[in-house]
Amino acid sequence: MAEILVIAEHRKQKLAEISLEMLTKGRQVADQSGARLVAVVIGGNIHGYALEIANWADKVLAVQNAKLETSLAEPYQKILSPLIKERKPRIVLLGHSAFGMDLAPALAVELGIPLATDCIDIWLENEKVAVKRSVYNGKVNAIYSFAPSETIILTGRLGQFPIKEAQR
């Protein structure tokens, strides 16, 4: 079964709001496509985050290590690259935060897969992934689709995906 993978981030002992937005959008796309929504949370003390995320995701993958308490792209990349290679999710979603802007391109280059950043909408059209991005300093919205690829990495802009209460 196809998967949508959401990479959750946390700051100051709290799950980041952008992660809840990405889980909400991921749930919508997963339901639209019949895919499973899988979330990944990495960090030192992540049990509470994993429980919260489980309200949205069909499955939560948790990597707990005290050295990973701070969200830093390089150590996360070392964990996520083999995970993405193994699971081959259709879409990898993460927030367009400082962390996401650091991690997403690094993963895309290492894995050789397409990347679209700062998306303001994400959907499937005729079974293909499509995104909307704001260009020309917000004056124009452009719609993009992708050449065939097993996996696509997308970052979503904060505040563009209203959080819906989990239905799980």
PDB file of C-alpha atoms in Angstrom:
ATOM      1  CA  MET A   1       0.000   0.000   0.000  1.00  0.00           C
ATOM      2  CA  ALA A   2       1.264   3.475  -0.852  1.00  0.00           C
ATOM      3  CA  GLU A   3       2.346   5.732   1.988  1.00  0.00           C
ATOM      4  CA  ILE A   4       2.377   9.440   2.725  1.00  0.00           C
ATOM      5  CA  LEU A   5       5.200  10.139   5.185  1.00  0.00           C
ATOM      6  CA  VAL A   6       5.105  13.178   7.478  1.00  0.00           C
ATOM      7  CA  ILE A   7       8.274  14.220   9.295  1.00  0.00           C
ATOM      8  CA  ALA A   8       7.212  15.801  12.574  1.00  0.00           C
ATOM      9  CA  GLU A   9       9.220  18.480  14.307  1.00  0.00           C
ATOM     10  CA  HIS A  10       9.120  19.702  17.870  1.00  0.00           C
ATOM     11  CA  ARG A  11      10.458  22.729  19.685  1.00  0.00           C
ATOM     12  CA  LYS A  12      10.624  23.693  23.338  1.00  0.00           C
ATOM     13  CA  GLN A  13       8.956  20.498  24.561  1.00  0.00           C
ATOM     14  CA  LYS A  14       5.991  20.936  22.184  1.00  0.00           C
ATOM     15  CA  LEU A  15       5.004  19.458  18.839  1.00  0.00           C
ATOM     16  CA  ALA A  16       5.376  22.215  16.238  1.00  0.00           C
ATOM     17  CA  GLU A  17       2.135  23.608  14.796  1.00  0.00           C
ATOM     18  CA  ILE A  18       3.460  23.120  11.255  1.00  0.00           C
ATOM     19  CA  SER A  19       3.646  19.385  11.982  1.00  0.00           C
ATOM     20  CA  LEU A  20      -0.050  19.326  12.847  1.00  0.00           C
ATOM     21  CA  GLU A  21      -0.756  21.193   9.603  1.00  0.00           C
ATOM     22  CA  MET A  22       1.277  18.665   7.613  1.00  0.00           C
ATOM     23  CA  LEU A  23      -0.468  15.779   9.389  1.00  0.00           C
ATOM     24  CA  THR A  24      -3.842  17.308   8.494  1.00  0.00           C
ATOM     25  CA  LYS A  25      -2.864  17.746   4.828  1.00  0.00           C
ATOM     26  CA  GLY A  26      -1.227  14.328   4.789  1.00  0.00           C
ATOM     27  CA  ARG A  27      -4.416  12.772   6.150  1.00  0.00           C
ATOM     28  CA  GLN A  28      -6.457  14.502   3.414  1.00  0.00           C
ATOM     29  CA  VAL A  29      -4.148  13.313   0.606  1.00  0.00           C
ATOM     30  CA  ALA A  30      -3.891   9.802   2.090  1.00  0.00           C
ATOM     31  CA  ASP A  31      -7.673   9.510   2.291  1.00  0.00           C
ATOM     32  CA  GLN A  32      -8.019  10.831  -1.275  1.00  0.00           C
ATOM     33  CA  SER A  33      -5.532   8.286  -2.622  1.00  0.00           C
ATOM     34  CA  GLY A  34      -6.157   5.297  -0.390  1.00  0.00           C
ATOM     35  CA  ALA A  35      -2.619   5.552   1.020  1.00  0.00           C
ATOM     36  CA  ARG A  36      -1.519   5.035   4.615  1.00  0.00           C
ATOM     37  CA  LEU A  37      -0.427   8.092   6.575  1.00  0.00           C
ATOM     38  CA  VAL A  38       2.824   7.365   8.394  1.00  0.00           C
ATOM     39  CA  ALA A  39       4.502   9.907  10.669  1.00  0.00           C
ATOM     40  CA  VAL A  40       8.098   9.972  11.887  1.00  0.00           C
ATOM     41  CA  VAL A  41       9.124  11.673  15.105  1.00  0.00           C
ATOM     42  CA  ILE A  42      12.754  11.826  16.193  1.00  0.00           C
ATOM     43  CA  GLY A  43      14.171  13.152  19.439  1.00  0.00           C
ATOM     44  CA  GLY A  44      15.107  12.604  23.044  1.00  0.00           C
ATOM     45  CA  ASN A  45      11.815  12.347  24.911  1.00  0.00           C
ATOM     46  CA  ILE A  46       9.231  11.758  22.201  1.00  0.00           C
ATOM     47  CA  HIS A  47       6.642   9.484  23.792  1.00  0.00           C
ATOM     48  CA  GLY A  48       4.119  12.321  24.244  1.00  0.00           C
ATOM     49  CA  TYR A  49       4.651  13.544  20.677  1.00  0.00           C
ATOM     50  CA  ALA A  50       4.151  10.028  19.311  1.00  0.00           C
ATOM     51  CA  LEU A  51       0.876   9.671  21.224  1.00  0.00           C
ATOM     52  CA  GLU A  52      -0.400  13.004  19.895  1.00  0.00           C
ATOM     53  CA  ILE A  53       0.638  12.211  16.330  1.00  0.00           C
ATOM     54  CA  ALA A  54      -1.116   8.825  16.528  1.00  0.00           C
ATOM     55  CA  ASN A  55      -4.409  10.727  16.511  1.00  0.00           C
ATOM     56  CA  TRP A  56      -3.770  11.633  12.840  1.00  0.00           C
ATOM     57  CA  ALA A  57      -1.468   8.937  11.477  1.00  0.00           C
ATOM     58  CA  ASP A  58      -2.170   5.298  10.711  1.00  0.00           C
ATOM     59  CA  LYS A  59       1.316   4.477  11.978  1.00  0.00           C
ATOM     60  CA  VAL A  60       3.956   6.387  13.961  1.00  0.00           C
ATOM     61  CA  LEU A  61       7.643   5.607  13.630  1.00  0.00           C
ATOM     62  CA  ALA A  62       9.550   6.903  16.659  1.00  0.00           C
ATOM     63  CA  VAL A  63      13.321   7.209  16.940  1.00  0.00           C
ATOM     64  CA  GLN A  64      14.301   8.060  20.496  1.00  0.00           C
ATOM     65  CA  ASN A  65      17.816   9.151  21.359  1.00  0.00           C
ATOM     66  CA  ALA A  66      18.807  11.812  23.883  1.00  0.00           C
ATOM     67  CA  LYS A  67      21.435  13.159  21.445  1.00  0.00           C
ATOM     68  CA  LEU A  68      18.637  14.033  19.002  1.00  0.00           C
ATOM     69  CA  GLU A  69      16.695  16.357  21.309  1.00  0.00           C
ATOM     70  CA  THR A  70      17.512  19.371  19.122  1.00  0.00           C
ATOM     71  CA  SER A  71      16.164  19.299  15.568  1.00  0.00           C
ATOM     72  CA  LEU A  72      19.295  19.384  13.441  1.00  0.00           C
ATOM     73  CA  ALA A  73      19.142  18.435   9.782  1.00  0.00           C
ATOM     74  CA  GLU A  74      22.349  16.418   9.504  1.00  0.00           C
ATOM     75  CA  PRO A  75      21.652  13.751  12.162  1.00  0.00           C
ATOM     76  CA  TYR A  76      17.992  13.578  11.086  1.00  0.00           C
ATOM     77  CA  GLN A  77      19.103  13.086   7.485  1.00  0.00           C
ATOM     78  CA  LYS A  78      21.230  10.097   8.527  1.00  0.00           C
ATOM     79  CA  ILE A  79      18.134   8.485  10.043  1.00  0.00           C
ATOM     80  CA  LEU A  80      15.588   9.519   7.412  1.00  0.00           C
ATOM     81  CA  SER A  81      17.492   8.728   4.206  1.00  0.00           C
ATOM     82  CA  PRO A  82      17.611   4.955   4.750  1.00  0.00           C
ATOM     83  CA  LEU A  83      14.040   5.030   6.065  1.00  0.00           C
ATOM     84  CA  ILE A  84      12.776   6.764   2.905  1.00  0.00           C
ATOM     85  CA  LYS A  85      14.809   4.409   0.687  1.00  0.00           C
ATOM     86  CA  GLU A  86      13.330   1.393   2.447  1.00  0.00           C
ATOM     87  CA  ARG A  87       9.687   2.510   2.717  1.00  0.00           C
ATOM     88  CA  LYS A  88       9.474   4.353  -0.630  1.00  0.00           C
ATOM     89  CA  PRO A  89       6.618   6.693   0.374  1.00  0.00           C
ATOM     90  CA  ARG A  90       4.778   8.414  -2.451  1.00  0.00           C
ATOM     91  CA  ILE A  91       5.089  11.798  -0.729  1.00  0.00           C
ATOM     92  CA  VAL A  92       7.304  13.009   2.116  1.00  0.00           C
ATOM     93  CA  LEU A  93       5.798  16.060   3.835  1.00  0.00           C
ATOM     94  CA  LEU A  94       7.474  18.434   6.226  1.00  0.00           C
ATOM     95  CA  GLY A  95       6.987  22.002   7.279  1.00  0.00           C
ATOM     96  CA  HIS A  96       8.626  24.900   5.467  1.00  0.00           C
ATOM     97  CA  SER A  97      10.369  25.972   8.658  1.00  0.00           C
ATOM     98  CA  ALA A  98      14.056  26.700   9.180  1.00  0.00           C
ATOM     99  CA  PHE A  99      14.451  23.001   9.979  1.00  0.00           C
ATOM    100  CA  GLY A 100      12.444  21.864   6.937  1.00  0.00           C
ATOM    101  CA  MET A 101      14.296  24.249   4.620  1.00  0.00           C
ATOM    102  CA  ASP A 102      17.567  22.710   5.820  1.00  0.00           C
ATOM    103  CA  LEU A 103      16.504  19.052   5.797  1.00  0.00           C
ATOM    104  CA  ALA A 104      14.302  18.732   2.690  1.00  0.00           C
ATOM    105  CA  PRO A 105      16.883  19.773   0.058  1.00  0.00           C
ATOM    106  CA  ALA A 106      19.575  17.649   1.705  1.00  0.00           C
ATOM    107  CA  LEU A 107      17.310  14.583   1.572  1.00  0.00           C
ATOM    108  CA  ALA A 108      16.275  15.318  -2.025  1.00  0.00           C
ATOM    109  CA  VAL A 109      19.876  15.625  -3.207  1.00  0.00           C
ATOM    110  CA  GLU A 110      21.069  12.540  -1.332  1.00  0.00           C
ATOM    111  CA  LEU A 111      18.153  10.420  -2.563  1.00  0.00           C
ATOM    112  CA  GLY A 112      17.968  11.947  -6.052  1.00  0.00           C
ATOM    113  CA  ILE A 113      14.257  12.690  -5.823  1.00  0.00           C
ATOM    114  CA  PRO A 114      12.124  15.738  -6.720  1.00  0.00           C
ATOM    115  CA  LEU A 115      11.519  18.521  -4.223  1.00  0.00           C
ATOM    116  CA  ALA A 116       9.024  21.378  -4.085  1.00  0.00           C
ATOM    117  CA  THR A 117       9.321  23.858  -1.228  1.00  0.00           C
ATOM    118  CA  ASP A 118       7.003  26.427   0.305  1.00  0.00           C
ATOM    119  CA  CYS A 119       3.838  24.810  -1.090  1.00  0.00           C
ATOM    120  CA  ILE A 120       0.543  26.524  -0.326  1.00  0.00           C
ATOM    121  CA  ASP A 121      -1.573  23.595  -1.530  1.00  0.00           C
ATOM    122  CA  ILE A 122      -0.954  19.924  -2.258  1.00  0.00           C
ATOM    123  CA  TRP A 123      -3.302  17.487  -3.997  1.00  0.00           C
ATOM    124  CA  LEU A 124      -3.577  14.578  -6.385  1.00  0.00           C
ATOM    125  CA  GLU A 125      -4.792  15.173  -9.919  1.00  0.00           C
ATOM    126  CA  ASN A 126      -5.303  12.138 -12.142  1.00  0.00           C
ATOM    127  CA  GLU A 127      -3.193  10.124  -9.682  1.00  0.00           C
ATOM    128  CA  LYS A 128      -0.290  12.602 -10.014  1.00  0.00           C
ATOM    129  CA  VAL A 129       0.986  14.858  -7.244  1.00  0.00           C
ATOM    130  CA  ALA A 130       0.313  18.544  -7.863  1.00  0.00           C
ATOM    131  CA  VAL A 131       1.280  21.561  -5.784  1.00  0.00           C
ATOM    132  CA  LYS A 132       0.566  25.265  -5.733  1.00  0.00           C
ATOM    133  CA  ARG A 133       3.348  27.701  -4.917  1.00  0.00           C
ATOM    134  CA  SER A 134       3.311  31.454  -4.589  1.00  0.00           C
ATOM    135  CA  VAL A 135       5.781  33.148  -6.958  1.00  0.00           C
ATOM    136  CA  TYR A 136       6.820  36.695  -7.869  1.00  0.00           C
ATOM    137  CA  ASN A 137       6.659  37.841  -4.276  1.00  0.00           C
ATOM    138  CA  GLY A 138       3.122  36.511  -3.842  1.00  0.00           C
ATOM    139  CA  LYS A 139       1.685  38.147  -6.942  1.00  0.00           C
ATOM    140  CA  VAL A 140       1.096  34.881  -8.828  1.00  0.00           C
ATOM    141  CA  ASN A 141       0.240  31.362  -7.757  1.00  0.00           C
ATOM    142  CA  ALA A 142       1.781  28.668  -9.935  1.00  0.00           C
ATOM    143  CA  ILE A 143       0.666  25.048 -10.168  1.00  0.00           C
ATOM    144  CA  TYR A 144       3.325  22.384 -10.651  1.00  0.00           C
ATOM    145  CA  SER A 145       3.205  18.673 -11.342  1.00  0.00           C
ATOM    146  CA  PHE A 146       6.102  16.246 -11.387  1.00  0.00           C
ATOM    147  CA  ALA A 147       7.766  13.880 -13.810  1.00  0.00           C
ATOM    148  CA  PRO A 148       7.192  10.284 -12.736  1.00  0.00           C
ATOM    149  CA  SER A 149       9.047   9.542  -9.525  1.00  0.00           C
ATOM    150  CA  GLU A 150       8.619   6.945  -6.817  1.00  0.00           C
ATOM    151  CA  THR A 151       8.898   9.575  -4.070  1.00  0.00           C
ATOM    152  CA  ILE A 152       8.497  13.366  -3.936  1.00  0.00           C
ATOM    153  CA  ILE A 153       9.504  15.623  -1.030  1.00  0.00           C
ATOM    154  CA  LEU A 154       7.278  18.623  -0.304  1.00  0.00           C
ATOM    155  CA  THR A 155       7.461  21.371   2.294  1.00  0.00           C
ATOM    156  CA  GLY A 156       4.288  23.213   3.279  1.00  0.00           C
ATOM    157  CA  ARG A 157       4.027  26.860   4.259  1.00  0.00           C
ATOM    158  CA  LEU A 158       2.958  27.575   7.830  1.00  0.00           C
ATOM    159  CA  GLY A 159      -0.638  28.786   8.093  1.00  0.00           C
ATOM    160  CA  GLN A 160      -1.779  27.440   4.707  1.00  0.00           C
ATOM    161  CA  PHE A 161      -3.185  24.146   5.940  1.00  0.00           C
ATOM    162  CA  PRO A 162      -5.784  24.615   8.685  1.00  0.00           C
ATOM    163  CA  ILE A 163      -5.446  22.039  11.428  1.00  0.00           C
ATOM    164  CA  LYS A 164      -8.416  19.705  11.638  1.00  0.00           C
ATOM    165  CA  GLU A 165      -8.969  17.684  14.746  1.00  0.00           C
ATOM    166  CA  ALA A 166      -7.822  14.130  14.330  1.00  0.00           C
ATOM    167  CA  GLN A 167     -10.452  11.629  13.294  1.00  0.00           C
ATOM    168  CA  ARG A 168      -8.626   8.476  14.409  1.00  0.00           C
TER     169      ARG A 168
END
